Structure formats: structure tokens, C-alpha cells
Amino acid sequence: MSLGRTRWSKMSELLGIPLKRTLDVDFAAELSKLIDSTSFQTASFFQSDISKVAAARNNAITPDISINGLDALKTYYAMLLQLERKFPDNQIEFTWFQTLSQKSLGCSQYSLQWEKLTIIYNIGCMYSLLALDSNNDSVESLKTSCLYFQNSAGCFKYVMKHQTNLKTMPVMDNSTADALASLMLAQAQECFWFKAVQDKHKDSLIAKLSQQIVDFYSEAISEAQRGKLIRNDWINHLKAKKAYFSAVTSYRMSLSFNEKKQFGSMVKALQKALQFVNDSTLSSQAKFKTVIESTLKEAQRDNDFIYLQQLPSELPKIKPALMVKPSSIVTLLPSIENSDQLFKDLIPVEVMDYCTAYNERQDKYIEQRVTNPLISLNKLLKESMTTFQIPQELITISEAELVQYEALLDNLHVNNKNIQSELGKAEQVLKEEALSDKQLRLKHGTLHWTLPESSTVNATYYEKLKKLKEYLDQGSAIDKQTDELFQSIDKKLITSEIKLPEPNDSLTNMIKKVIQERNAYSEKTKRKSLEYRILPKIISSYKKSGIANFEAVFTGHLKYFDEDLRYVNSTKQENAKLIKEIELNEENKTSESGVEAKKMERIDPRELYIEDLKYSYKLLDEVKENLNDGTAFYENLINSTSNFYNEVQEYDAARRMEKVQLDESLVSEAR
């Protein structure tokens, strides 16, 4: 491969970075599939935008080396910014080929971000190539070339900085990126140097400008040698440029020394310039070498015969004059705000998922701030009454539900028997293994039968067996207790319709009405929440910003329920007053009726009915809790028993093999 795109002028040879090449992607088809899979809309609604993106990529992958070609790259970049916001990053595969290395290495990645950074890389390449085309040694062209080289360096620096966030392969290794940026800055500095030469500035200033070029090339060489992509012929070219400008620096310093009548230093500087120029392989090297040799010959003759100044051992270091820097990417690339908006009406599935998540959070918000507090306040009221309506939690259950509980209870017994059987099998294996060991020990004698006794090696298994049996016994005891609880429940009572006469107590009636009102308000708030959803606001926000960040929208949305929160706070105050009234009423009843009245109150049929219901439900709750705990208990115990049985089988198999081997060995010896 050739050295790459170069340009020769009165300036030394400059390099342009070749654009990366890519494979064609059927972007229209890929975007259509992506929209159909990640959005609630279909791709047919967005055919115009899809065609624009596909056309933009086609224009960007084979651009002319021109301002139009640069604009094509930037247009596609701006579209990628929008695609990043609208679509998942890892859905479309892109393939690009390196053009710096000896071989055209290809890399494929599923990543819009990787595609975007690769396009920025190509924009950097385009600026370097435009810098070459712009350079005709005129003042304006020098300014343009200098700016373009700095723009190019800015692009490569940006890629290097931001590719650390990629989840894919980098666009290029960081050393290569640094090398390219330093090369571009070196060539931008050359433009300043050449302008200074044209304007006949002082030789000391020209030397400082040249020294900065040398420093940039030194950085470029160092990073290129560490990198993975830059070829040796490029590195050799960079070394030649460094040597050439080192010679320029020393030559210009010699002229400066001549002005200061420091003729010994002048000769020393010219000698160094000659050493440097001899190391350069640029096409312009020969002509420059002739100039240096001629100047050195004349300077040596004058100093030897006229000035007689001693040559210094070292020359003073030259402070470089830095005139360039990488351009800010903000000034080079279009922003998403200044680009034509694509897929404005596209609503990704992700956004709809946000809506679902926020709806769930809204439901929980209503539950925690309205529904649950009202339930708790009603419960406090009920608990404050010695005689009250049937508690809300006492709801008639069906006979089918009782049958289900009975079946679950039977299942616990079945699990218990199965585990007992499994443990019996494991114990039998251990016993048979011990018996086999005993018989073989009798057969061969204790001195010859050298395997450890079963009672020693299987003690651990018996210990585990003992613990598992203890756990099983505990389960049996709880199952028995659960059986007794279940049998003691008044099943007819809790499966029959609950009917009570209306209470005559005015306070009880008032509290009943308050509770009903709160329950009705709670249901009304739930319906209100179901009707007032966040979806329209999220869609509106997303269309405006294109950013899926809706927390502030959700916070504002919840303010709609502030009225309901105020209602809950007012019911808290109402509750405190009612509870005081209940307490006062109970005190009055006690003082007026006395102990006998209290006794009569206890045998009130309504009170007894409620107490019987509560007792049966309490027993049923205990049964349900035991069933839940028992199910989890037996699941764990089944796993533990199964693991134990497997361990015993493995132990038995290992022991059996050891016995067979030892038995065969002893029988063989006996023969």
C-alpha cells in the first residue's frame, strides 16, 4: 500500500488520513424491523424518515473529498444522534475496515454508538484530506489548512475519549488515536511555521515554531510505535519529518546566533543541523542539505580565520512556540437540536414500559397514602368498640375453600410419609453397607481387612439421618396440631351467610356510617386513579425532548391526588375524636350498669355470634399459616432428604468399589 494521500509544496510533505471503508447495510430494512420490534407503531408510518436515514448513510460511506462530502458525513452523524435516542444501541450490525494498517482489517459490531464514533473518525479523516486540498501556499489556504488539521485532531481526540464508554470494540486503540492527533497538530503547526517563513519573521521565532513541530512529531512517533494500526512506512515518514524539522530548528538558531555575533554557537548549530538533515529521507532534504553545508562551510572558515570563537559543548534549549490545539468538537459537529427531527411521533416500547411502571407506582402511591391509611383508621375504630358490627375481615368463605385447605393438609401428610420412606431407604443402605463390611472383615480377618470400619466412616451420615428424622418428627407434631385446629373450626358457621340485627346504639350506627363513607371514598379514589393515567403526559414529554426521563413528569402528575391526601389527614383528626367519644361512652355504660349489667352484656347473642365467628376465623388463620409454613418446610426437607440420599448412595458406591478391590487383592494373595 502507498503512504496514503500526501501533498508536496514549498512546505515539506504532508499526510492525509484515509477514510475508513464499510460494507453496505440495508438500513431501510433494518430500521423497519427495529421499529416493528421496539415500537407500538409500525414502520409503514415512518417510511419517509427511514428513507432519509438510509440515503444519508449511503452518501456518507463513499463521500467525495470535498465540502459536500464533509456535509454528507455530518448530516449522517446528526441522524445517528437521533437514532441513539429513539432505538436500543445493539440492534443493527455495522462493519468497517481499517485503512491505516498494512492489511485492511474488518470489524463488525451491533452498536449505533460505535457507528457514530466511526463517522466522527471519518470526519477527522475528511478534514485532514481537505487540509491537503486547500493548501496552495497562499495566506488564506494556509489558514484554512491549519484550521482543518486542528479540526481533524479534535475529532480523533474526541473518539479516543468517548470510546471508553463503548460496550463494543473501540474504533481504534488509544495510542493510534493519540498518534493521529499529534500528527495533525504537527501539520497544523507547519502551516504557522511556513507563514512565518513567508513573512520573514525573526529566525529565533521561526526556530521556536519549528521546535514545536519536532515535539509534535516526537509524540506521534512514540504513540504510533505503541499503537496497533500505523504501518512502518508511516512511522519512518514521521521520523524523517522530525529529523527535517530538527534540522530546520538548528539552522534557524544558527542564523539567530549569527545576528548576535555568537559565531562559535552558529557553527555548533549548523553542525547539528547537518546531522539532523542527514537522517531525513524527505524529497526536500537534498536541497536543504546543500544550503546547510554551504552555510556551515562559510561559517567555519570565518570563525577559524577571523572570529576565533570556541565552539560550545552544548547549545541552549529552545523553548517551543505552541500555536495550535485540537478544535472543540462542539464547534465542528451539528447538535441534535439544530437537526431535522426524525421519527417525531415514534413511541418506543421502552416509553410504554415506563408508563406501565409509573402506573404501578401510582397504584402503590394511592394504596400507601389513601387506601391503607383509611383501612387502618377504620380498624382502630372497630378495635375501640366492645360491641360492633361484624368486622370487615370476617367474610363468609365457600365450602370449596375448606375442601382445598383439607387437601393441602392431606398433602402435608403425604409429604411426611414420602420423606419417611426416603429416609428409611437411606438408612437401609447404611445398614447393608455396614453388614457387608462386617462380613468381609470376618472373612479376611481384622488384620488383613484394612478399610475403616463402617461405624467410623458413616457416623456423619447417621448424625444427618438423626437430624432429618428430628425435623420430620417436628413436622408430624405440627401437622397433628393443625389437624386438631382444623377439626375444631365451626365449619357451618363460617360457610353460612352472616346476618345480624341492626344495632340500636346510635354511636355504633354513626361509626358504621363513617366507615362506609371511608370505604366508599377509598373505592372512588381507586377509580379516579385508574381513569387518570400518566400516558398522555409521558408521550407529550417524550415528543418534546426525545429523552426517556420522566421522573419530574410523574412527580407533577401525583399532585392531582393532593385533595385525597388532605381527606386522609382530616379523617385522622376525626378518628381521634370518635375514639375519645367511644371511650367516654364505655365509661358511662360501666358506671350506670354496674357489674351485673356487664355480665348481661356478655351473653348478648350478637356479641357471642361475633366472638364465635372471630374464634373460628382465628383458628382458620392459624391453619392457613401452618399450611403455608408446612408447605415450605416440606419443600426444604424434601430437598435435604434427596441430597442426603444421594450422598449416602455415593458413599455406598465408593465403599463398594473399595471393598471389591481389597477383596480381590486379598483373595489373589491367598492363592
XYZ file of C-alpha atoms in Angstrom:
671
model
C 0.000 0.000 0.000
C 1.140 3.563 -0.585
C 1.987 6.055 2.105
C -1.524 7.458 1.943
C -2.715 10.693 0.474
C 0.092 13.268 0.508
C 0.773 16.717 -0.868
C 4.067 18.325 -1.814
C 4.543 22.076 -1.839
C 7.120 24.519 -0.638
C 6.194 23.073 2.724
C 7.521 19.586 3.491
C 5.364 16.580 2.593
C 2.024 16.450 4.462
C -0.133 13.393 5.161
C -3.883 12.927 4.961
C -5.620 10.105 6.827
C -7.530 7.720 4.525
C -11.235 7.280 5.221
C -12.420 4.019 6.713
C -14.447 1.815 4.381
C -17.621 -0.050 5.211
C -19.957 -2.728 3.945
C -23.358 -1.717 2.666
C -26.198 -2.083 5.152
C -29.824 -2.349 4.063
C -30.554 0.394 6.542
C -34.162 0.835 5.440
C -34.936 -2.844 6.077
C -33.006 -2.899 9.357
C -34.739 0.216 10.692
C -38.129 -1.134 9.629
C -37.540 -4.378 11.540
C -36.287 -2.382 14.527
C -39.352 -0.143 14.603
C -41.717 -3.105 14.284
C -39.983 -4.880 17.186
C -39.428 -1.944 19.566
C -42.392 0.351 18.967
C -46.157 0.166 19.204
C -46.357 1.755 15.759
C -45.458 0.044 12.507
C -42.598 1.006 10.214
C -45.023 1.992 7.450
C -45.800 5.228 9.348
C -42.157 6.310 9.123
C -41.136 5.376 5.581
C -40.099 8.943 4.745
C -37.729 9.213 7.730
C -36.410 5.678 7.153
C -35.568 6.578 3.540
C -33.786 9.761 4.674
C -31.556 7.844 7.083
C -30.772 5.127 4.530
C -29.891 7.744 1.899
C -27.766 9.685 4.392
C -25.672 6.613 5.171
C -25.215 5.783 1.503
C -23.961 9.347 0.920
C -21.678 9.214 3.962
C -19.894 5.915 3.289
C -18.388 6.965 -0.077
C -18.085 10.750 0.156
C -16.164 12.942 -2.269
C -13.133 14.693 -0.785
C -14.945 17.993 -0.698
C -17.028 20.252 1.496
C -20.091 18.424 0.180
C -18.552 15.139 1.268
C -17.889 16.615 4.708
C -21.502 17.801 4.907
C -22.702 14.301 3.975
C -20.773 12.838 6.915
C -22.112 15.490 9.295
C -25.688 15.004 8.089
C -25.490 11.277 8.768
C -23.849 11.950 12.165
C -26.766 14.221 13.139
C -29.206 11.453 12.220
C -27.287 8.950 14.338
C -27.705 11.273 17.326
C -31.457 10.999 16.898
C -31.392 7.256 16.319
C -29.481 6.844 19.599
C -32.341 8.497 21.444
C -35.057 6.541 19.702
C -33.693 2.989 19.473
C -31.712 0.446 21.509
C -27.988 0.621 20.793
C -27.310 -3.041 19.991
C -29.794 -3.932 17.246
C -28.151 -3.151 13.884
C -24.821 -4.617 12.742
C -22.228 -2.339 11.112
C -18.934 -3.413 9.523
C -15.973 -1.068 8.996
C -12.455 -1.669 7.669
C -9.253 -0.082 8.954
C -7.208 1.721 6.293
C -4.115 2.609 8.306
C -2.655 -0.848 8.814
C -0.839 -2.935 6.196
C -3.908 -5.157 5.939
C -7.464 -3.902 5.629
C -8.764 -5.268 8.932
C -12.541 -5.554 9.267
C -14.635 -5.318 12.417
C -18.393 -5.811 12.881
C -20.362 -4.506 15.858
C -24.009 -4.175 16.853
C -23.838 -0.595 18.095
C -25.161 2.785 16.991
C -22.621 4.484 19.270
C -19.771 2.637 17.571
C -21.155 3.692 14.174
C -21.389 7.302 15.377
C -17.781 7.391 16.644
C -16.591 5.775 13.412
C -18.307 8.543 11.457
C -16.586 11.142 13.675
C -13.312 9.367 12.903
C -14.079 9.683 9.183
C -14.937 13.360 9.662
C -11.466 13.748 11.174
C -10.020 11.963 8.139
C -12.024 14.196 5.798
C -10.706 17.358 7.491
C -7.128 16.081 7.037
C -7.725 15.402 3.343
C -9.442 18.766 2.828
C -6.461 20.419 4.517
C -4.226 18.927 1.831
C -6.532 20.000 -0.996
C -6.823 23.515 0.452
C -3.063 24.057 0.609
C -1.672 26.093 -2.294
C 0.787 28.074 -0.141
C -1.347 31.231 -0.227
C -2.096 33.048 3.032
C -5.785 32.111 3.074
C -5.128 28.493 2.155
C -2.558 28.219 4.949
C -5.121 29.478 7.447
C -7.710 27.043 6.120
C -5.329 24.089 6.147
C -4.188 24.940 9.668
C -7.800 25.077 10.884
C -8.705 21.805 9.158
C -5.735 19.981 10.678
C -6.794 21.214 14.144
C -10.363 20.112 13.417
C -9.045 16.696 12.445
C -7.057 16.436 15.703
C -10.178 17.405 17.655
C -12.149 14.565 16.051
C -9.503 11.938 16.844
C -9.199 13.179 20.449
C -12.984 13.044 20.839
C -13.153 9.464 19.556
C -10.362 8.411 21.915
C -12.089 9.994 24.929
C -15.602 8.697 24.270
C -14.891 5.180 23.035
C -14.151 4.207 26.643
C -17.949 4.213 27.124
C -18.482 1.684 24.341
C -19.586 -1.833 25.225
C -18.096 -2.959 21.917
C -14.623 -2.934 20.347
C -13.037 0.543 20.143
C -12.895 2.420 16.863
C -9.101 2.335 17.187
C -6.638 1.820 20.016
C -5.848 4.906 22.101
C -2.181 5.032 21.075
C -3.139 5.198 17.406
C -5.683 7.935 18.170
C -3.040 9.943 20.051
C -0.558 9.438 17.213
C -3.041 10.717 14.603
C -3.973 13.727 16.744
C -0.285 14.631 17.255
C 0.381 14.213 13.515
C -2.478 16.565 12.667
C -1.269 19.152 15.200
C 2.267 18.868 13.821
C 0.983 19.624 10.329
C -1.181 22.473 11.620
C 1.920 23.917 13.323
C 3.761 23.545 9.999
C 1.247 25.947 8.477
C 2.145 28.565 11.100
C 5.836 27.883 10.553
C 5.557 28.249 6.802
C 3.598 31.512 7.152
C 6.327 32.824 9.449
C 8.951 31.868 6.852
C 6.965 33.640 4.130
C 6.582 36.749 6.287
C 10.324 36.690 7.084
C 9.911 36.724 10.850
C 12.928 36.575 13.091
C 14.925 33.380 12.871
C 14.598 32.851 16.642
C 10.772 32.807 16.360
C 10.865 30.505 13.344
C 13.126 28.155 15.320
C 10.639 28.082 18.207
C 7.768 27.306 15.823
C 9.853 24.559 14.249
C 10.771 23.080 17.646
C 7.083 22.675 18.441
C 6.681 20.747 15.181
C 9.540 18.481 16.307
C 7.813 17.908 19.663
C 4.534 17.004 17.975
C 6.269 14.522 15.657
C 8.107 13.011 18.628
C 4.758 12.389 20.339
C 3.292 10.994 17.125
C 6.224 8.570 16.667
C 6.104 7.390 20.283
C 2.349 6.704 20.186
C 2.468 5.164 16.690
C 5.100 2.669 17.832
C 2.862 1.698 20.766
C -0.268 1.532 18.626
C -1.572 -1.364 16.587
C -2.512 0.219 13.266
C 0.092 2.621 11.887
C 2.425 0.992 9.381
C 6.219 1.142 9.491
C 6.462 3.267 6.331
C 4.274 5.894 8.017
C 6.412 5.759 11.158
C 9.554 6.137 9.035
C 7.959 9.137 7.341
C 7.221 10.697 10.757
C 10.852 10.114 11.762
C 12.002 11.779 8.547
C 9.762 14.785 9.286
C 11.079 15.011 12.830
C 14.681 14.906 11.594
C 13.938 17.502 8.919
C 12.389 19.979 11.345
C 15.102 19.320 13.897
C 17.485 20.416 11.182
C 15.279 23.461 10.457
C 15.305 24.406 14.153
C 19.105 24.172 14.422
C 19.603 26.001 11.112
C 17.334 28.887 12.153
C 19.051 29.096 15.531
C 22.419 29.306 13.731
C 21.143 32.328 11.798
C 19.972 33.859 15.064
C 23.411 33.254 16.613
C 24.975 34.961 13.578
C 22.870 38.068 14.217
C 24.122 38.064 17.811
C 27.727 37.572 16.602
C 27.875 34.243 18.516
C 29.833 32.592 15.716
C 31.002 29.571 17.739
C 27.394 28.746 18.621
C 26.428 29.314 14.988
C 28.926 26.690 13.797
C 27.752 24.258 16.506
C 24.111 24.747 15.498
C 24.932 24.217 11.803
C 26.817 21.014 12.636
C 23.737 19.728 14.483
C 21.519 20.800 11.585
C 23.683 18.788 9.202
C 23.457 15.714 11.458
C 19.669 16.003 11.566
C 19.193 16.605 7.854
C 21.305 13.548 7.054
C 18.737 11.470 8.995
C 15.836 12.755 6.923
C 14.591 10.952 3.814
C 12.180 13.644 2.586
C 12.339 14.660 -1.051
C 13.186 18.214 0.006
C 16.103 17.008 2.142
C 18.798 17.219 -0.595
C 18.210 20.879 -1.393
C 18.100 21.844 2.290
C 21.263 19.836 2.961
C 23.119 21.806 0.277
C 22.093 25.067 1.961
C 23.246 23.863 5.378
C 26.581 22.545 4.068
C 27.291 25.797 2.223
C 26.404 27.924 5.238
C 28.423 25.702 7.592
C 31.495 25.804 5.327
C 31.419 29.605 5.199
C 30.747 29.934 8.966
C 33.616 27.576 9.861
C 36.027 29.483 7.566
C 35.068 32.860 9.026
C 35.313 31.621 12.589
C 38.636 29.839 12.034
C 40.338 32.830 10.355
C 38.519 35.876 11.699
C 36.406 35.414 14.871
C 38.284 32.536 16.523
C 35.351 31.754 18.919
C 35.358 28.455 20.758
C 32.515 26.042 19.919
C 30.280 25.432 22.966
C 29.833 21.849 24.185
C 26.068 22.329 24.406
C 23.618 24.792 22.892
C 20.819 26.380 24.929
C 17.496 24.563 24.785
C 14.903 26.101 22.529
C 11.505 26.832 24.072
C 8.834 25.727 21.577
C 6.116 28.167 20.475
C 2.781 26.354 20.575
C 0.315 27.887 18.129
C -2.289 25.132 17.618
C -4.610 22.883 19.602
C -7.359 20.306 18.886
C -10.613 22.030 17.927
C -13.593 21.585 20.197
C -15.984 19.024 18.754
C -18.886 21.306 19.700
C -17.808 23.752 17.014
C -17.384 21.052 14.378
C -20.440 18.828 14.552
C -24.160 19.608 14.332
C -26.222 19.324 17.503
C -29.403 17.319 17.743
C -31.373 20.491 18.442
C -30.308 22.061 15.131
C -31.090 18.988 13.024
C -34.274 17.981 11.244
C -36.309 15.963 13.689
C -36.808 12.352 12.621
C -39.350 9.854 13.934
C -41.049 12.601 15.961
C -44.161 10.509 16.567
C -42.311 7.258 17.276
C -43.105 5.885 20.718
C -40.656 3.125 21.643
C -41.780 0.143 23.684
C -39.371 1.406 26.330
C -41.533 4.510 26.807
C -44.656 2.384 27.125
C -42.821 0.250 29.671
C -42.144 3.438 31.620
C -45.883 4.152 31.561
C -46.640 0.696 32.935
C -44.032 1.113 35.666
C -45.361 4.560 36.614
C -48.936 3.250 36.675
C -47.822 0.581 39.126
C -46.076 3.206 41.232
C -49.220 5.364 41.118
C -51.370 2.457 42.297
C -48.932 1.824 45.118
C -48.920 5.525 45.968
C -52.724 5.527 46.284
C -52.600 2.321 48.285
C -49.982 3.622 50.703
C -51.273 7.198 51.042
C -55.046 6.729 50.817
C -56.396 3.166 50.881
C -54.206 1.634 53.588
C -54.427 4.645 55.963
C -58.247 4.597 55.720
C -58.286 0.843 56.409
C -56.033 1.377 59.441
C -58.210 4.201 60.756
C -61.355 2.044 60.411
C -59.582 -0.800 62.175
C -58.707 1.486 65.091
C -62.345 2.480 65.351
C -63.536 -1.138 65.372
C -60.963 -2.183 67.932
C -62.135 0.638 70.199
C -65.697 -0.775 70.315
C -66.545 -3.625 72.681
C -69.662 -4.402 70.650
C -69.758 -3.693 66.963
C -70.885 -4.853 63.587
C -69.341 -7.925 62.065
C -65.710 -6.936 61.420
C -64.977 -6.311 57.774
C -62.371 -9.050 57.674
C -64.967 -11.680 58.687
C -66.231 -12.678 55.283
C -68.057 -15.907 54.625
C -65.883 -18.461 52.876
C -67.010 -21.191 50.500
C -67.105 -24.887 51.249
C -64.799 -25.413 48.265
C -62.176 -23.309 50.036
C -62.394 -25.519 53.104
C -62.016 -28.596 50.892
C -58.915 -27.010 49.411
C -57.403 -26.494 52.867
C -58.209 -30.078 53.751
C -56.472 -31.257 50.573
C -53.399 -29.196 51.443
C -53.384 -30.750 54.881
C -53.557 -34.231 53.344
C -50.669 -33.257 51.099
C -48.548 -32.464 54.160
C -49.192 -35.966 55.474
C -48.268 -37.444 52.091
C -45.006 -35.462 52.059
C -44.269 -36.628 55.573
C -44.729 -40.277 54.593
C -42.639 -39.879 51.430
C -39.783 -38.294 53.341
C -40.038 -41.003 55.990
C -39.801 -43.620 53.233
C -36.808 -41.893 51.636
C -35.009 -41.722 54.980
C -35.791 -45.400 55.520
C -34.154 -46.234 52.186
C -31.070 -44.231 53.111
C -30.873 -45.933 56.500
C -31.229 -49.355 54.852
C -28.336 -48.537 52.508
C -26.184 -47.600 55.507
C -27.151 -50.802 57.346
C -26.438 -53.007 54.330
C -23.104 -51.310 53.823
C -22.186 -51.889 57.481
C -23.292 -55.548 57.248
C -21.196 -56.064 54.114
C -18.179 -54.538 55.855
C -18.702 -56.805 58.878
C -18.963 -59.960 56.732
C -15.830 -59.140 54.747
C -13.965 -58.332 57.942
C -14.910 -61.785 59.327
C -13.921 -63.402 56.025
C -10.425 -61.905 55.830
C -9.703 -61.039 59.429
C -9.264 -57.666 61.007
C -5.523 -57.542 60.297
C -5.986 -58.006 56.583
C -9.233 -56.059 56.110
C -7.711 -52.601 56.323
C -10.690 -50.483 55.329
C -12.016 -48.196 58.122
C -14.958 -49.702 59.988
C -18.371 -48.561 58.807
C -19.280 -47.376 62.282
C -16.464 -44.838 61.978
C -16.896 -43.574 58.437
C -20.683 -43.482 58.335
C -21.128 -41.763 61.700
C -21.592 -38.434 59.904
C -24.409 -39.881 57.814
C -26.159 -41.288 60.871
C -25.858 -37.875 62.514
C -27.515 -36.254 59.470
C -30.122 -39.013 59.444
C -30.888 -38.350 63.096
C -31.346 -34.617 62.476
C -33.579 -35.176 59.470
C -35.744 -37.577 61.498
C -35.994 -34.989 64.260
C -37.118 -32.391 61.718
C -39.652 -34.882 60.356
C -40.968 -35.583 63.876
C -41.352 -31.844 64.429
C -43.299 -31.610 61.184
C -45.523 -34.519 62.248
C -46.284 -32.818 65.548
C -47.249 -29.561 63.849
C -49.333 -31.467 61.283
C -51.184 -33.181 64.105
C -51.787 -29.839 65.808
C -53.039 -28.386 62.505
C -55.405 -31.354 62.114
C -56.849 -30.671 65.557
C -57.218 -26.956 64.832
C -58.984 -27.680 61.556
C -61.376 -30.124 63.186
C -62.263 -27.622 65.936
C -63.402 -24.961 63.446
C -67.164 -24.405 63.253
C -67.300 -25.022 59.523
C -71.028 -24.496 59.209
C -70.776 -21.120 60.953
C -68.070 -19.690 58.695
C -69.627 -21.011 55.467
C -73.134 -19.684 56.209
C -74.327 -16.197 55.329
C -73.659 -13.710 58.126
C -76.819 -11.993 59.332
C -77.163 -9.727 62.351
C -79.938 -7.426 63.523
C -79.273 -3.750 63.169
C -77.739 -2.285 66.341
C -79.839 0.156 68.366
C -76.786 2.018 69.663
C -76.664 5.478 67.979
C -72.878 5.757 68.371
C -72.367 2.369 66.720
C -74.645 3.365 63.862
C -72.753 6.632 63.409
C -69.381 4.845 63.337
C -70.799 2.312 60.889
C -71.795 5.163 58.617
C -68.337 6.783 58.917
C -66.650 3.505 57.989
C -68.953 3.028 54.999
C -68.178 6.572 53.809
C -64.434 5.962 54.079
C -64.710 2.678 52.224
C -66.699 4.399 49.503
C -64.107 7.208 49.292
C -61.312 4.654 49.028
C -63.043 2.917 46.107
C -63.754 6.260 44.448
C -60.058 7.207 44.692
C -59.043 3.887 43.135
C -61.393 4.506 40.211
C -60.091 8.062 39.929
C -56.525 6.722 39.745
C -57.459 4.222 37.039
C -59.035 6.990 34.951
C -56.190 9.494 35.487
C -53.111 7.843 33.967
C -49.737 9.338 33.076
C -49.516 8.008 29.496
C -50.559 11.255 27.678
C -48.079 13.324 29.696
C -45.201 10.902 29.082
C -45.890 10.817 25.337
C -46.052 14.625 25.246
C -42.791 14.937 27.197
C -41.035 12.387 25.018
C -42.113 14.086 21.797
C -40.759 17.406 23.061
C -37.392 16.227 24.369
C -36.810 12.772 22.886
C -35.359 11.807 26.283
C -36.815 8.960 28.330
C -36.550 10.674 31.712
C -39.996 11.199 33.217
C -39.447 11.393 36.971
C -40.278 15.102 37.135
C -43.384 14.482 34.998
C -44.506 11.754 37.403
C -43.940 13.951 40.464
C -46.137 16.665 38.945
C -48.734 14.083 37.901
C -49.198 12.881 41.506
C -50.204 16.378 42.661
C -53.630 15.559 41.210
C -54.219 13.423 44.325
C -53.308 16.118 46.878
C -57.029 16.552 47.655
C -57.252 12.874 48.610
C -54.238 13.185 50.908
C -55.942 16.102 52.640
C -59.053 13.948 53.116
C -56.969 11.249 54.809
C -55.416 13.835 57.151
C -58.856 15.121 58.104
C -60.073 11.566 58.855
C -57.143 11.120 61.237
C -58.393 14.043 63.300
C -61.959 12.717 63.069
C -60.772 9.300 64.260
C -59.164 10.731 67.390
C -62.424 12.487 68.337
C -64.546 9.374 67.726
C -62.239 7.145 69.784
C -62.477 9.599 72.707
C -66.267 9.551 72.338
C -66.236 5.725 72.337
C -64.090 5.625 75.461
C -66.381 8.101 77.217
C -69.448 6.090 76.193
C -67.913 2.875 77.543
C -67.097 4.569 80.839
C -70.690 5.803 81.170
C -72.119 2.342 80.419
C -69.884 0.780 83.039
C -70.757 3.290 85.739
C -74.514 3.138 85.035
C -74.982 -0.581 84.569
C -72.533 -1.884 87.130
C -71.020 -5.339 87.193
C -74.347 -7.173 86.707
C -75.087 -5.186 83.587
C -71.662 -6.125 82.296
C -72.434 -9.794 82.835
C -75.723 -9.431 80.999
C -73.882 -7.654 78.200
C -71.508 -10.602 77.728
C -74.297 -13.037 76.927
C -75.761 -10.862 74.204
C -76.383 -13.237 71.234
C -74.940 -10.755 68.725
C -71.761 -10.437 70.766
C -71.491 -14.196 71.140
C -72.073 -14.724 67.439
C -69.299 -12.331 66.562
C -66.962 -13.883 69.098
C -67.675 -17.368 67.729
C -67.026 -16.147 64.197
C -63.814 -14.451 65.237
C -62.670 -17.563 67.056
C -63.344 -19.822 64.061
C -61.609 -17.378 61.719
C -58.697 -17.156 64.139
C -58.399 -20.936 64.056
C -58.672 -20.899 60.265
C -55.940 -18.261 60.034
C -53.713 -20.437 62.199
C -54.469 -23.409 59.938
C -53.634 -21.389 56.816
C -50.425 -20.116 58.378
C -49.458 -23.673 59.363
C -50.266 -24.891 55.848
C -48.085 -22.208 54.250
C -45.253 -22.847 56.690
C -45.692 -26.605 56.339
C -45.546 -26.460 52.538
C -42.285 -24.502 52.652
C -40.967 -26.754 55.445
C -41.585 -29.963 53.493
C -40.182 -28.490 50.276
C -36.927 -27.752 52.071
C -36.964 -31.087 53.858
C -37.618 -32.973 50.600
C -34.596 -31.267 49.035
C -32.440 -32.001 52.082
C -33.584 -35.631 52.181
C -32.973 -36.084 48.466
C -29.490 -34.600 48.790
C -28.801 -36.811 51.795
C -29.967 -39.931 49.970
C -27.722 -39.059 47.035
C -24.781 -38.588 49.402
C -25.458 -41.985 51.013
C -25.647 -43.669 47.602
C -22.387 -42.041 46.524
C -20.777 -43.095 49.799
C -22.078 -46.658 49.387
C -20.856 -46.844 45.781
C -17.398 -45.629 46.780
C -17.212 -48.091 49.677
C -18.436 -50.921 47.471
C -15.651 -50.258 44.980
C -13.056 -50.141 47.743
C -14.373 -53.435 49.159
C -14.295 -55.167 45.771
C -10.735 -54.037 45.112
C -9.489 -55.081 48.564
C -11.405 -58.353 48.490
C -9.971 -59.284 45.084
C -6.482 -58.323 46.248
C -6.692 -60.456 49.393
C -8.140 -63.428 47.506
C -5.332 -63.130 44.933
C -2.698 -63.054 47.664
C -4.242 -66.099 49.321
C -3.802 -68.088 46.086
